[in-house]
PDB file of C-alpha atoms in Angstrom:
ATOM      1  CA  SER J   1    -143.327  17.139  -7.056  1.00  0.00           C
ATOM      2  CA  ILE J   2    -144.106  20.423  -6.193  1.00  0.00           C
ATOM      3  CA  GLU J   3    -142.531  23.486  -8.299  1.00  0.00           C
ATOM      4  CA  SER J   4    -141.844  27.071  -7.176  1.00  0.00           C
ATOM      5  CA  PRO J   5    -143.477  29.486  -9.385  1.00  0.00           C
ATOM      6  CA  HIS J   6    -140.330  31.519  -9.344  1.00  0.00           C
ATOM      7  CA  VAL J   7    -137.817  28.940 -10.642  1.00  0.00           C
ATOM      8  CA  ASP J   8    -137.851  26.908 -13.742  1.00  0.00           C
ATOM      9  CA  ALA J   9    -136.811  23.372 -12.748  1.00  0.00           C
ATOM     10  CA  ALA J  10    -134.834  22.911 -15.834  1.00  0.00           C
ATOM     11  CA  LEU J  11    -132.613  25.892 -14.869  1.00  0.00           C
ATOM     12  CA  PRO J  12    -129.807  25.487 -12.254  1.00  0.00           C
ATOM     13  CA  CYS J  13    -129.672  27.364  -9.213  1.00  0.00           C
ATOM     14  CA  SER J  14    -126.723  29.752 -10.447  1.00  0.00           C
ATOM     15  CA  THR J  15    -128.863  31.315 -13.156  1.00  0.00           C
ATOM     16  CA  PRO J  16    -129.541  34.872 -13.083  1.00  0.00           C
ATOM     17  CA  ARG J  17    -133.246  34.881 -12.646  1.00  0.00           C
ATOM     18  CA  VAL J  18    -132.623  32.667  -9.181  1.00  0.00           C
ATOM     19  CA  ARG J  19    -129.759  34.906  -7.978  1.00  0.00           C
ATOM     20  CA  ARG J  20    -132.225  38.215  -8.597  1.00  0.00           C
ATOM     21  CA  LEU J  21    -134.847  36.324  -6.693  1.00  0.00           C
ATOM     22  CA  SER J  22    -132.312  35.298  -3.918  1.00  0.00           C
ATOM     23  CA  GLU J  23    -131.133  39.115  -3.945  1.00  0.00           C
ATOM     24  CA  ARG J  24    -134.523  40.490  -3.547  1.00  0.00           C
ATOM     25  CA  SER J  25    -135.555  37.885  -0.809  1.00  0.00           C
ATOM     26  CA  ARG J  26    -132.354  38.786   1.141  1.00  0.00           C
ATOM     27  CA  ALA J  27    -133.115  42.558   0.762  1.00  0.00           C
ATOM     28  CA  LEU J  28    -136.901  42.371   1.790  1.00  0.00           C
ATOM     29  CA  LEU J  29    -135.641  40.628   5.015  1.00  0.00           C
ATOM     30  CA  VAL J  30    -133.106  43.183   5.687  1.00  0.00           C
ATOM     31  CA  VAL J  31    -135.613  45.897   4.816  1.00  0.00           C
ATOM     32  CA  MET J  32    -138.314  44.566   7.125  1.00  0.00           C
ATOM     33  CA  ALA J  33    -135.662  43.580  10.335  1.00  0.00           C
ATOM     34  CA  THR J  34    -134.508  47.441   9.706  1.00  0.00           C
ATOM     35  CA  ILE J  35    -137.906  48.636  10.064  1.00  0.00           C
ATOM     36  CA  ALA J  36    -138.789  46.268  13.107  1.00  0.00           C
ATOM     37  CA  GLY J  37    -135.230  47.494  14.650  1.00  0.00           C
ATOM     38  CA  GLY J  38    -136.395  50.978  14.159  1.00  0.00           C
ATOM     39  CA  LEU J  39    -139.805  50.963  15.522  1.00  0.00           C
ATOM     40  CA  ALA J  40    -138.375  48.941  18.273  1.00  0.00           C
ATOM     41  CA  SER J  41    -135.904  51.425  19.116  1.00  0.00           C
ATOM     42  CA  ARG J  42    -138.710  53.836  20.223  1.00  0.00           C
ATOM     43  CA  HIS J  43    -139.908  51.536  22.838  1.00  0.00           C
ATOM     44  CA  PRO J  44    -140.051  53.666  26.257  1.00  0.00           C
ATOM     45  CA  ALA J  45    -138.247  51.302  28.310  1.00  0.00           C
ATOM     46  CA  LEU J  46    -134.907  51.550  26.520  1.00  0.00           C
ATOM     47  CA  PRO J  47    -132.551  53.755  27.575  1.00  0.00           C
ATOM     48  CA  ALA J  48    -132.686  57.633  26.496  1.00  0.00           C
ATOM     49  CA  PHE J  49    -129.598  57.003  24.041  1.00  0.00           C
ATOM     50  CA  VAL J  50    -131.027  54.285  22.243  1.00  0.00           C
ATOM     51  CA  LYS J  51    -134.217  56.095  21.739  1.00  0.00           C
ATOM     52  CA  LEU J  52    -132.433  59.154  20.575  1.00  0.00           C
ATOM     53  CA  TYR J  53    -130.159  57.804  18.173  1.00  0.00           C
ATOM     54  CA  VAL J  54    -130.714  54.317  16.975  1.00  0.00           C
ATOM     55  CA  GLY J  55    -133.793  54.651  15.142  1.00  0.00           C
ATOM     56  CA  ASP J  56    -132.065  57.613  13.095  1.00  0.00           C
ATOM     57  CA  VAL J  57    -129.049  55.362  12.335  1.00  0.00           C
ATOM     58  CA  LEU J  58    -131.295  52.416  11.120  1.00  0.00           C
ATOM     59  CA  TRP J  59    -133.526  55.165   9.131  1.00  0.00           C
ATOM     60  CA  GLY J  60    -130.331  55.833   7.144  1.00  0.00           C
ATOM     61  CA  ALA J  61    -129.417  52.315   6.896  1.00  0.00           C
ATOM     62  CA  LEU J  62    -132.769  51.510   5.528  1.00  0.00           C
ATOM     63  CA  PHE J  63    -132.467  53.833   2.757  1.00  0.00           C
ATOM     64  CA  PHE J  64    -129.448  52.468   1.557  1.00  0.00           C
ATOM     65  CA  GLN J  65    -130.889  48.993   1.395  1.00  0.00           C
ATOM     66  CA  LEU J  66    -133.757  50.599  -0.458  1.00  0.00           C
ATOM     67  CA  PHE J  67    -131.641  52.159  -3.130  1.00  0.00           C
ATOM     68  CA  ARG J  68    -129.981  48.659  -3.717  1.00  0.00           C
ATOM     69  CA  SER J  69    -133.031  46.802  -3.817  1.00  0.00           C
ATOM     70  CA  PHE J  70    -134.821  49.247  -6.258  1.00  0.00           C
ATOM     71  CA  GLY J  71    -131.673  49.989  -8.306  1.00  0.00           C
ATOM     72  CA  PRO J  72    -129.752  46.744  -8.488  1.00  0.00           C
ATOM     73  CA  THR J  73    -127.292  47.851 -11.053  1.00  0.00           C
ATOM     74  CA  LEU J  74    -126.356  51.134  -8.979  1.00  0.00           C
ATOM     75  CA  SER J  75    -122.948  50.936  -7.676  1.00  0.00           C
ATOM     76  CA  ARG J  76    -122.628  50.726  -3.784  1.00  0.00           C
ATOM     77  CA  SER J  77    -121.285  54.192  -3.881  1.00  0.00           C
ATOM     78  CA  ARG J  78    -124.301  55.615  -5.713  1.00  0.00           C
ATOM     79  CA  CYS J  79    -126.514  53.938  -3.385  1.00  0.00           C
ATOM     80  CA  TRP J  80    -124.857  55.409  -0.415  1.00  0.00           C
ATOM     81  CA  LEU J  81    -124.680  58.835  -1.778  1.00  0.00           C
ATOM     82  CA  ALA J  82    -128.555  58.397  -2.748  1.00  0.00           C
ATOM     83  CA  SER J  83    -129.624  57.214   0.609  1.00  0.00           C
ATOM     84  CA  LEU J  84    -127.548  60.013   2.098  1.00  0.00           C
ATOM     85  CA  ALA J  85    -128.861  62.707   0.080  1.00  0.00           C
ATOM     86  CA  THR J  86    -132.611  61.420   0.464  1.00  0.00           C
ATOM     87  CA  THR J  87    -132.414  61.143   4.519  1.00  0.00           C
ATOM     88  CA  GLU J  88    -130.634  64.343   4.984  1.00  0.00           C
ATOM     89  CA  LEU J  89    -133.093  66.044   2.732  1.00  0.00           C
ATOM     90  CA  ILE J  90    -135.824  64.696   4.580  1.00  0.00           C
ATOM     91  CA  GLU J  91    -133.968  65.965   7.972  1.00  0.00           C
ATOM     92  CA  LEU J  92    -133.649  69.371   6.433  1.00  0.00           C
ATOM     93  CA  SER J  93    -137.328  69.594   5.603  1.00  0.00           C
ATOM     94  CA  GLN J  94    -138.150  69.680   9.035  1.00  0.00           C
ATOM     95  CA  LEU J  95    -136.666  73.356   9.286  1.00  0.00           C
ATOM     96  CA  TRP J  96    -139.939  74.133   6.885  1.00  0.00           C
ATOM     97  CA  GLN J  97    -142.771  74.517   9.547  1.00  0.00           C
ATOM     98  CA  ALA J  98    -145.795  75.164   7.117  1.00  0.00           C
ATOM     99  CA  PRO J  99    -149.276  74.368   8.740  1.00  0.00           C
ATOM    100  CA  TRP J 100    -150.047  71.290   6.530  1.00  0.00           C
ATOM    101  CA  LEU J 101    -146.543  70.095   7.039  1.00  0.00           C
ATOM    102  CA  ARG J 102    -147.089  70.187  10.745  1.00  0.00           C
ATOM    103  CA  ALA J 103    -150.289  68.464  10.729  1.00  0.00           C
ATOM    104  CA  PHE J 104    -149.043  65.679   8.796  1.00  0.00           C
ATOM    105  CA  ARG J 105    -146.024  65.218  11.318  1.00  0.00           C
ATOM    106  CA  ALA J 106    -148.699  65.212  14.053  1.00  0.00           C
ATOM    107  CA  THR J 107    -149.885  62.124  12.735  1.00  0.00           C
ATOM    108  CA  SER J 108    -148.207  58.581  13.815  1.00  0.00           C
ATOM    109  CA  ILE J 109    -147.171  57.953   9.942  1.00  0.00           C
ATOM    110  CA  GLY J 110    -146.029  61.620   9.490  1.00  0.00           C
ATOM    111  CA  GLY J 111    -144.101  61.507  12.475  1.00  0.00           C
ATOM    112  CA  LEU J 112    -142.011  58.326  11.570  1.00  0.00           C
ATOM    113  CA  LEU J 113    -141.432  59.498   7.859  1.00  0.00           C
ATOM    114  CA  LEU J 114    -140.588  62.866   8.317  1.00  0.00           C
ATOM    115  CA  GLY J 115    -139.831  63.498  11.930  1.00  0.00           C
ATOM    116  CA  HIS J 116    -140.799  66.446  14.269  1.00  0.00           C
ATOM    117  CA  GLN J 117    -137.770  68.843  14.545  1.00  0.00           C
ATOM    118  CA  PHE J 118    -134.366  69.348  13.134  1.00  0.00           C
ATOM    119  CA  LEU J 119    -131.247  68.198  14.842  1.00  0.00           C
ATOM    120  CA  LEU J 120    -127.834  68.039  13.850  1.00  0.00           C
ATOM    121  CA  SER J 121    -127.397  64.973  15.891  1.00  0.00           C
ATOM    122  CA  ASP J 122    -129.849  63.418  13.479  1.00  0.00           C
ATOM    123  CA  MET J 123    -128.036  64.246  10.561  1.00  0.00           C
ATOM    124  CA  VAL J 124    -124.705  62.703  11.911  1.00  0.00           C
ATOM    125  CA  CYS J 125    -126.884  59.591  12.799  1.00  0.00           C
ATOM    126  CA  LEU J 126    -128.092  59.421   9.115  1.00  0.00           C
ATOM    127  CA  ALA J 127    -124.958  59.380   7.939  1.00  0.00           C
ATOM    128  CA  LEU J 128    -123.641  56.952  10.013  1.00  0.00           C
ATOM    129  CA  GLY J 129    -126.437  54.369   9.567  1.00  0.00           C
ATOM    130  CA  ALA J 130    -125.990  54.778   5.358  1.00  0.00           C
ATOM    131  CA  SER J 131    -122.207  54.611   5.516  1.00  0.00           C
ATOM    132  CA  ALA J 132    -122.532  51.375   7.769  1.00  0.00           C
ATOM    133  CA  ALA J 133    -124.951  49.802   5.530  1.00  0.00           C
ATOM    134  CA  ALA J 134    -122.814  50.626   2.537  1.00  0.00           C
ATOM    135  CA  TRP J 135    -119.816  49.246   4.449  1.00  0.00           C
ATOM    136  CA  LEU J 136    -121.742  45.930   6.112  1.00  0.00           C
ATOM    137  CA  VAL J 137    -124.426  44.826   3.429  1.00  0.00           C
ATOM    138  CA  PRO J 138    -122.599  42.392   1.204  1.00  0.00           C
ATOM    139  CA  PRO J 139    -122.580  43.046  -2.672  1.00  0.00           C
ATOM    140  CA  PRO J 140    -125.511  41.740  -4.959  1.00  0.00           C
ATOM    141  CA  LEU J 141    -124.720  38.242  -5.996  1.00  0.00           C
ATOM    142  CA  HIS J 142    -124.190  39.093  -9.586  1.00  0.00           C
ATOM    143  CA  ALA J 143    -121.332  41.545  -8.602  1.00  0.00           C
ATOM    144  CA  ILE J 144    -119.368  38.925  -6.572  1.00  0.00           C
ATOM    145  CA  SER J 145    -119.070  37.147  -9.741  1.00  0.00           C
ATOM    146  CA  THR J 146    -118.453  39.666 -11.997  1.00  0.00           C
ATOM    147  CA  GLY J 147    -115.908  41.693  -9.392  1.00  0.00           C
ATOM    148  CA  LYS J 148    -118.353  44.560  -9.208  1.00  0.00           C
ATOM    149  CA  GLY J 149    -119.938  46.195  -6.163  1.00  0.00           C
TER     150      GLY J 149
END
């Protein structure tokens, strides 16, 4: 029989180690799907509304999921607050137009990570994305059994 290197065959599937692996796998899939959706939302054939707003909503949701993944003991509200603060600060950084920062933003990766120009509508979309993710993303498996989340 072939055994997974991540799971001890003697342990039942409800052990914390298996649950953490499952939570990380689920989080990784959500992160990858969110990134793919955000990149796809920039496709030129899509309606202007989608190109303008959907990527920013998904960017806010992505940061919520990243904080949930890297801070599994953080409460949902703290992950929401951290994702909101991070994405809003990135958006506000677009007001700073230092030459080296403009040069970085002119690259593909710089434009995707930092954006190009400050828009108030982007701040609203980021808040909507982080809030929607906080509301929609299920709590970690350990939080379900302990009543925390």
